[in-house]
Amino acid sequence: MPAINPVVDLAADGEIAILSVNYPPVNALSHQVRAGLLDGIRTASTDPAIKAIVLICEGKTFIAGADITEFGKPMQPPGLVEVQDAMEAAPVPVIAAIHGTALGGGFEVALCCHYRVAVASAKCGLPEVNLGLLPGAGGTQRLPRIVGVEQALDMVTSGKHVDGKTALAAGLFDELVPEGTLRASAIAFARKVVAEHRPLKRVRDADDKLAAARGKPEMFDAFRKANAKKFRGFLAPEYNIRAVQAAVDHPFDAGLAIERKLFVELMQGTQSAAQRYVFFAERQVWKIPDVPDDTQTIPIKRVGIIGAGTMGGGIAMNFANIGIPITIVEAKQDALDRGLGVVRKNYERSTKSGRLTMADVDQRMALFTGSLELEALADCDLVIEAVFENLAIKQDVFGKLDRIVKQGAILATNTSALDIDQIATAVARPEAVIGLHFFSPANVMRLVEVVRARHTSKPVIATSLALAKKLGKIAALVGVCPGFVGNRILYARSQQANAMLMEGAMPWDIDKAIYDFGLPMGPFAMSDLAGLDIGWSAERTSSSTIREVLCERNRRGQKTAAGFYDYDEQRNARPSPVTEQIIREFAARSGAPQRTISEAEILERCLYAQINEGAKILEEKIAIRPSDIDIVWINGYGWPVYRGGPMFYADTVGLREVVAKLEGYGAKLGKDFAISPLLRQLAADGKRFGDLK
Ligand code: 3HC
Ligand code: NAI
């Protein structure tokens, strides 16, 4: 039998045709793959010697979906549906042989085969929702016909991958075969189907699972309600629900037409464009132009952590989770005991949700060694300092580490704002020094800013990035400046938020605008959560800022049940008349005219100031590319993924508009506010941040 084209091959093993796809890296359904599959199915179906067809993939995975790089471009025929129709209508059984991940369009192709066999390590799923889409090749119509409506809703709105065993139990796979034998086992399965004259099982014809859901529209509303918080702001989950509902309410082809219409709407919208952009941004962020993939890395077998406070303990948990032993050093025994106690408590909390067993907790805790001596860190391959945010203390610690820790080890600091070049002056090996800026809570938050100092070596950078990946984090490589990327942009927003308090807005007005835009909370709610007394001292307080006055009145945030807001026992926030009074007094003293500030102004001043700061960060080469800034803000601060990050958002608004608005706000932005020359230039040239490749 002939090779169909460079990426699809057709061969025969006796009366079984083997149609194989070889299109690295993930066998995505590019034009050539679709064309090859269609040709292959047609050729095999019309060969009288062929009694069954096995569809299998080379490389690390079964087809992992449509080719996302083709989205937004004109579609070259054949379309996927044409390929699927040919498979489903084939006169001989078509068997999908699955390994790796059968995802999205790939899984939808498998659902058009008459049977599916897989190795147990294989997974399947419909992750389109994560790209702001819905399965647009029959997935929303076929899936509920196999697994029922409830499980289908869960799968399409979460996008989660289902493991082999679960897929077998749910009827998504017909048989699991031993690892390493997929091809032979699939051929044997095909022979069995032929020998036993098994029917051509077409998922589209099944109806019993849907019948169970008919006349119960309330189950869809219940599902919406139960997930309202998770779905807030996103279009795609709702569209997925509607498409599954169409499977229940309409015959197959009508349902398919509704699915298509909804799919096209999503595909043309800004949310999906943003989410697809983020998909690629998350992969690009690891690529460092001057640190190639083959850069030598340092094996990390033992990690040292200094400081068992809020950050040290959380950071340490990440390493224990992947089985790396940790030596944790504190200044005093009680602080060490307290820190390790918090770690244990956090792990024990996970046993309540069933994520860990008590045995897991003990196993993880056994990886911790506590000490009061920095000397205990001598043999560590990586040491992360998480002591008080004070340059002199950190320099002192690094000076000692330099004398104690073995050569070749990485010396990292978790500072959130100090100058790492200055910290590095305390050691004779500045090439070993790097910032690993974890976010709080460090065992939960996905982001790590990896901060490259002036002398940081490439192996130290490569190792830090690889390690972050191993920890399940997403890392952005940034340069040294006050606040690095994330907090520097946060600060730009805070300046505007604080300025607006002086002009007549209340914290809850500003927070509401930011929350409704899609962030999990606004700047003042965030300050209350973190604690208003960070960096505040009762001895040195001078009543010169609103924050200081709040602290002086013991309004230190959520932990004292009062901050900018008042809190009840369930930590529900209410606007506070006390705070309002304090702000009004400050505003009166400032002499600024008071007015009602519109939600549009709140958003524009907060968000455009962030965009402007992002542009400066690019100018100064503190971030490698605009999408890295977006990754920081999505993963560190909860910027809504469906808006693609502040830099992507700026492109959707239009940079001319951003600059015009900033100019319009003029003096209100503050006397030190300056518009970034890069931002101005891009706007003048009619360009986007996306053009800065
Ligand atoms: N289209 C195009 N390129 C893709 C792709 C796709 N569907 N999936 C992955 N890639 C690319 C990645 O961009 C990456 O490229 P790079 O090496 O140049 O950065 C490369 O393949 C490898 O990807 P990963 O680094 O993610 O590899 P992993 O092994 O970690 O993960 C995976 C593999 C689980 C398949 C993961 O890539 C993934 O989840 N892919 C997306 C799956 C998906 O969303 N499918 C649905 C697509 S939409 C669709 O099918 C619509 C349909 O309903 C009509
Ligand atoms: P913390 O006050 O909770 O913990 C610091 C710990 O370090 C204390 O337990 C203290 O006893 C210990 N310590 C101080 N000096 C020491 C020394 N010489 N040797 C050994 N232990 C010593 O502080 P937190 O919040 O954990 O912050 C630590 C670092 O992380 C700071 O640099 C901070 O800026 C940074 N950071 C904090 C974040 C947060 O949200 N809390 C977020 C990101 C970074």
PDB file of C-alpha atoms and ligand atoms in Angstrom, residues 23-29 60-71 80 101-108 125-131 133-139 161 259-260 263 267 276 279-280 283-284 286-287 469, ligand 1:
ATOM      1  CA  TYR A  23       3.539  14.653  12.420  1.00  0.00           C
ATOM      2  CA  PRO A  24       5.712  15.716  15.370  1.00  0.00           C
ATOM      3  CA  PRO A  25       5.597  17.036  17.969  1.00  0.00           C
ATOM      4  CA  VAL A  26       1.979  16.098  18.829  1.00  0.00           C
ATOM      5  CA  ASN A  27       0.417  14.842  15.566  1.00  0.00           C
ATOM      6  CA  ALA A  28      -1.890  17.865  15.446  1.00  0.00           C
ATOM      7  CA  LEU A  29      -4.550  17.792  12.734  1.00  0.00           C
ATOM      8  CA  LYS A  60       4.943  10.412  21.823  1.00  0.00           C
ATOM      9  CA  THR A  61       1.202  10.726  21.410  1.00  0.00           C
ATOM     10  CA  PHE A  62      -1.998  10.035  19.559  1.00  0.00           C
ATOM     11  CA  ILE A  63      -3.406  13.115  17.790  1.00  0.00           C
ATOM     12  CA  ALA A  64      -3.449  15.854  20.450  1.00  0.00           C
ATOM     13  CA  GLY A  65      -5.948  18.110  18.727  1.00  0.00           C
ATOM     14  CA  ALA A  66      -6.569  20.501  15.915  1.00  0.00           C
ATOM     15  CA  ASP A  67      -3.492  22.418  14.812  1.00  0.00           C
ATOM     16  CA  ILE A  68      -3.812  25.576  16.886  1.00  0.00           C
ATOM     17  CA  THR A  69      -1.335  27.402  14.664  1.00  0.00           C
ATOM     18  CA  GLU A  70      -3.885  27.173  11.819  1.00  0.00           C
ATOM     19  CA  PHE A  71      -6.611  28.924  13.845  1.00  0.00           C
ATOM     20  CA  LEU A  80     -12.082  17.698   9.938  1.00  0.00           C
ATOM     21  CA  THR A 101      -2.909  11.996  24.927  1.00  0.00           C
ATOM     22  CA  ALA A 102      -5.923  11.859  22.599  1.00  0.00           C
ATOM     23  CA  LEU A 103      -7.123  15.406  22.984  1.00  0.00           C
ATOM     24  CA  GLY A 104      -9.582  17.804  21.396  1.00  0.00           C
ATOM     25  CA  GLY A 105      -9.977  17.166  17.677  1.00  0.00           C
ATOM     26  CA  GLY A 106      -7.769  14.097  18.122  1.00  0.00           C
ATOM     27  CA  PHE A 107     -10.158  12.561  20.596  1.00  0.00           C
ATOM     28  CA  GLU A 108     -13.064  13.630  18.421  1.00  0.00           C
ATOM     29  CA  GLY A 125     -10.009  14.629  26.974  1.00  0.00           C
ATOM     30  CA  LEU A 126     -11.585  17.663  25.404  1.00  0.00           C
ATOM     31  CA  PRO A 127      -9.464  20.611  26.613  1.00  0.00           C
ATOM     32  CA  GLU A 128     -10.856  23.151  24.125  1.00  0.00           C
ATOM     33  CA  VAL A 129     -12.397  25.155  26.966  1.00  0.00           C
ATOM     34  CA  ASN A 130      -8.869  26.103  28.017  1.00  0.00           C
ATOM     35  CA  LEU A 131      -8.434  27.747  24.628  1.00  0.00           C
ATOM     36  CA  LEU A 133     -13.401  27.126  22.673  1.00  0.00           C
ATOM     37  CA  LEU A 134     -15.652  24.106  22.648  1.00  0.00           C
ATOM     38  CA  PRO A 135     -15.025  20.787  20.915  1.00  0.00           C
ATOM     39  CA  GLY A 136     -16.034  21.760  17.403  1.00  0.00           C
ATOM     40  CA  ALA A 137     -15.875  18.396  15.691  1.00  0.00           C
ATOM     41  CA  GLY A 138     -18.762  16.578  17.317  1.00  0.00           C
ATOM     42  CA  GLY A 139     -17.226  16.170  20.758  1.00  0.00           C
ATOM     43  CA  HIS A 161      -7.556  14.643  30.899  1.00  0.00           C
ATOM     44  CA  GLU A 259     -22.215  23.002  18.120  1.00  0.00           C
ATOM     45  CA  ARG A 260     -20.639  24.372  14.942  1.00  0.00           C
ATOM     46  CA  PHE A 263     -17.775  27.044  18.016  1.00  0.00           C
ATOM     47  CA  MET A 267     -13.351  31.185  17.607  1.00  0.00           C
ATOM     48  CA  ARG A 276      -4.798  30.753  22.523  1.00  0.00           C
ATOM     49  CA  PHE A 279      -1.263  28.775  25.438  1.00  0.00           C
ATOM     50  CA  PHE A 280       1.717  29.752  23.303  1.00  0.00           C
ATOM     51  CA  ARG A 283       5.445  27.640  26.204  1.00  0.00           C
ATOM     52  CA  GLN A 284       7.515  30.542  24.938  1.00  0.00           C
ATOM     53  CA  TRP A 286      10.831  28.996  28.916  1.00  0.00           C
ATOM     54  CA  LYS A 287      12.819  29.920  25.827  1.00  0.00           C
ATOM     55  CA  LYS A 469       9.269  23.313  35.728  1.00  0.00           C
TER      56      LYS A 469
HETATM   57  N1  3HC B   1      -1.514  22.531  17.707  1.00  0.00           N
HETATM   58  C1  3HC B   1      -0.310  23.044  17.385  1.00  0.00           C
HETATM   59  N2  3HC B   1       0.775  22.937  18.145  1.00  0.00           N
HETATM   60  C2  3HC B   1       0.645  22.271  19.297  1.00  0.00           C
HETATM   61  C3  3HC B   1      -0.576  21.712  19.716  1.00  0.00           C
HETATM   62  C4  3HC B   1      -1.696  21.854  18.862  1.00  0.00           C
HETATM   63  N3  3HC B   1      -2.888  21.339  19.161  1.00  0.00           N
HETATM   64  N4  3HC B   1      -0.389  21.114  20.911  1.00  0.00           N
HETATM   65  C5  3HC B   1       0.897  21.290  21.231  1.00  0.00           C
HETATM   66  N5  3HC B   1       1.525  21.986  20.256  1.00  0.00           N
HETATM   67  C6  3HC B   1       2.942  22.349  20.221  1.00  0.00           C
HETATM   68  C7  3HC B   1       3.345  23.257  21.366  1.00  0.00           C
HETATM   69  O1  3HC B   1       3.115  24.597  21.039  1.00  0.00           O
HETATM   70  C8  3HC B   1       4.814  22.931  21.530  1.00  0.00           C
HETATM   71  O2  3HC B   1       5.481  23.649  20.535  1.00  0.00           O
HETATM   72  P1  3HC B   1       6.977  24.174  20.791  1.00  0.00           P
HETATM   73  O3  3HC B   1       7.782  22.944  21.111  1.00  0.00           O
HETATM   74  O4  3HC B   1       7.322  24.851  19.531  1.00  0.00           O
HETATM   75  O5  3HC B   1       6.863  25.112  21.973  1.00  0.00           O
HETATM   76  C9  3HC B   1       4.894  21.449  21.188  1.00  0.00           C
HETATM   77  O6  3HC B   1       3.687  21.159  20.446  1.00  0.00           O
HETATM   78  C10 3HC B   1       4.962  20.529  22.369  1.00  0.00           C
HETATM   79  O7  3HC B   1       3.912  20.870  23.256  1.00  0.00           O
HETATM   80  P2  3HC B   1       4.116  20.847  24.828  1.00  0.00           P
HETATM   81  O8  3HC B   1       5.360  21.574  25.181  1.00  0.00           O
HETATM   82  O9  3HC B   1       2.843  21.315  25.431  1.00  0.00           O
HETATM   83  O10 3HC B   1       4.353  19.289  25.083  1.00  0.00           O
HETATM   84  P3  3HC B   1       3.873  18.391  26.278  1.00  0.00           P
HETATM   85  O11 3HC B   1       4.408  17.049  25.997  1.00  0.00           O
HETATM   86  O12 3HC B   1       4.180  19.054  27.583  1.00  0.00           O
HETATM   87  O13 3HC B   1       2.270  18.332  26.185  1.00  0.00           O
HETATM   88  C11 3HC B   1       0.158  18.075  25.114  1.00  0.00           C
HETATM   89  C12 3HC B   1       1.660  17.728  25.109  1.00  0.00           C
HETATM   90  C13 3HC B   1      -0.516  17.486  26.342  1.00  0.00           C
HETATM   91  C14 3HC B   1      -0.451  17.510  23.870  1.00  0.00           C
HETATM   92  C15 3HC B   1      -0.002  19.620  25.151  1.00  0.00           C
HETATM   93  O14 3HC B   1       0.797  20.175  24.136  1.00  0.00           O
HETATM   94  C16 3HC B   1      -1.393  20.118  24.936  1.00  0.00           C
HETATM   95  O15 3HC B   1      -2.184  20.114  25.874  1.00  0.00           O
HETATM   96  N6  3HC B   1      -1.717  20.559  23.712  1.00  0.00           N
HETATM   97  C17 3HC B   1      -2.962  21.179  23.390  1.00  0.00           C
HETATM   98  C18 3HC B   1      -4.066  20.192  23.296  1.00  0.00           C
HETATM   99  C19 3HC B   1      -5.331  20.887  22.906  1.00  0.00           C
HETATM  100  O16 3HC B   1      -5.687  21.923  23.435  1.00  0.00           O
HETATM  101  N7  3HC B   1      -6.058  20.300  21.964  1.00  0.00           N
HETATM  102  C20 3HC B   1      -7.264  20.878  21.505  1.00  0.00           C
HETATM  103  C21 3HC B   1      -6.973  21.786  20.368  1.00  0.00           C
HETATM  104  S1  3HC B   1      -8.411  22.668  19.825  1.00  0.00           S
HETATM  105  C22 3HC B   1      -9.257  21.549  18.917  1.00  0.00           C
HETATM  106  O17 3HC B   1      -8.870  20.422  18.821  1.00  0.00           O
HETATM  107  C23 3HC B   1     -10.503  22.054  18.242  1.00  0.00           C
HETATM  108  C24 3HC B   1     -11.357  20.938  17.761  1.00  0.00           C
HETATM  109  O18 3HC B   1     -12.354  20.665  18.708  1.00  0.00           O
HETATM  110  C25 3HC B   1     -11.996  21.255  16.470  1.00  0.00           C
END
